[in-house]
């Protein structure tokens, strides 16, 4: 299969302190985090939003156990290696995934000698990273390894101009202890405990001129205009220029205007057990884990300050636990007929509580409207009408809070079997996995403030329970033409369970509440080989994938109530299915032209597209394509607008290229070196935001020296050497807030994510 491997040494060499930066070593892989919380993985053009509540498109494993990206991507230290496996996965381990898997293996204790490392890094962008690990063998059968991390940085380097210039800020502490037990040569076990505490405060960058969203309205009939918007005869509108959302900001300003924080806290405990028992003809293996996490999110939903002097608070607490276990029995013979069987179990429970401000804003009350003589019953525009004006201010805020409780209860059992036949250069392997997936998704919602309602279930009873029993699997044929050339052809079939909406509007059509399952069929052909006495290694893979009912998430979609089409409570995120196709080619070249020069180049071209799918969108102008032109409205008769799309599945380019190199200059006792890491992304268009992103050439350069026995290394580095400030994500049009009964308030800004500016730093590493 197609596999990229990043060793712990490579991660340390290229100062990869965040798992998301592993994408610099694997073409076609994109790991992003637009908010400081929602880690998103895209591989081969297939993406996944962790907020969509389904199994991921790219499954993540930490020490062989399925893990969530929110935790595993947060702390990167003392890693043995990371593998990126491409194409449908799930036959030989864990859970089914349509696009691939990422496995992270941490370093294990050494039973033979004391060894370890300590590494410290600091940069001119107020970032620091201190990490280390040490193995302590107490005997040839018992050893421990202790590792830890302290990391701090300014995340996206954004400062908030409305909060005194405060910067985004992150701090992470994590520790891990691993016990190793090897009572005999046939049995080895590792027990691992990891603690994580992360605290991220990330401001949302915006660009634009800002706006003066407040105005004044004339009263009519002697009635305060709080009850009389213009559509019903209210007087003319005048802008109140004394209140603005913020100053004009450009891409290079790295500025935010939100008046409240976006703080994400993660406290996690993970206990992991692994053992292998060699029974002679077969090996019995077990992996199991217990994870308990508590996530806290405090957020100002009005991130672009569309309503100045108002913080739309959202507080989310998500405590959850996940128990996972997998047992495998695999034959040990390499030639002839081999086999393997396994059983897998996973259960997740927990209750998320959301407390969100949904205040209603009315038009301003004219202070002397009730004193003035009424203008008559002919409307505010009548001749001689002398209405009153008043600023639209916060006293017209009608407080309303929404309390949402979301219990989580999901369980998966699966059983797999596989056969392998090897004779000389030919290997044929295939297998099936049968899964039983159960999920219960409910949501209780209550209101307090101007309206008070007791908790009520908002998910229809018929849509609360989901049970699926898919059969997944695959087959591979591999032929070794010579010791230096292998060819393979592979087929894979995967499945992802649909989901039920657990937040958002209470009254929408069933297609916006519950998605259907997704099924995937994939075909791949590849070559792997070496030339020039293995000084040159290469891989080439071509693939085709068909996704029936691909599960995706569409954010901030304007919706309308069927009982009151003119009223909306805001934009919401909806999951939806659509058919899609993916095809592409990947290649890599690893060379050592001389003993002191290493070079690696890899590239991927992926054409991942919807197949004329009808998908939720914002289509205010009724053009059939995404837009925010004019007054927010729903095109058609549904709760949301729908657009036909044959465009990209993910906000990624079709082509990507990665390269890295190291040139060494050996001396008597030390070796100076030059090291470089480059990623190229061409310009491309993203249909959901109707924006064309510029090309990016991200270059990281390292200059250093290390001892010839590899006991220490000192290097200076520059990340984003060319100081490119490129937009990587942007909202569709300017950000608005639909927090009012009448009208929508435009912030005058677009929300963006921009590549971090150039950063200089230094690292000192000791090993023993």
Short mmCIF file of C-alpha atoms in Angstrom, two decimals, residues 27 125 183 245 250 252 304 318 361 438 548 617 638 643 686 690:
data_model
loop_
_atom_site.label_atom_id
_atom_site.label_comp_id
_atom_site.label_asym_id
_atom_site.label_seq_id
_atom_site.Cartn_x
_atom_site.Cartn_y
_atom_site.Cartn_z
CA UNK A 27 2.10 15.03 -0.21
CA UNK A 125 7.63 34.85 17.91
CA UNK A 183 9.45 -11.95 31.39
CA UNK A 245 -17.02 47.19 14.46
CA UNK A 250 -5.43 43.77 5.91
CA UNK A 252 -0.48 41.51 7.00
CA UNK A 304 -16.24 39.69 13.56
CA UNK A 318 -17.76 18.05 27.00
CA UNK A 361 -32.27 42.72 19.37
CA UNK A 438 -25.03 1.27 17.51
CA UNK A 548 -21.61 6.79 -2.38
CA UNK A 617 -25.38 26.43 0.52
CA UNK A 638 -36.82 24.11 1.82
CA UNK A 643 -26.62 24.22 -4.86
CA UNK A 686 -12.56 27.09 -3.59
CA UNK A 690 -15.95 31.78 -4.09
#
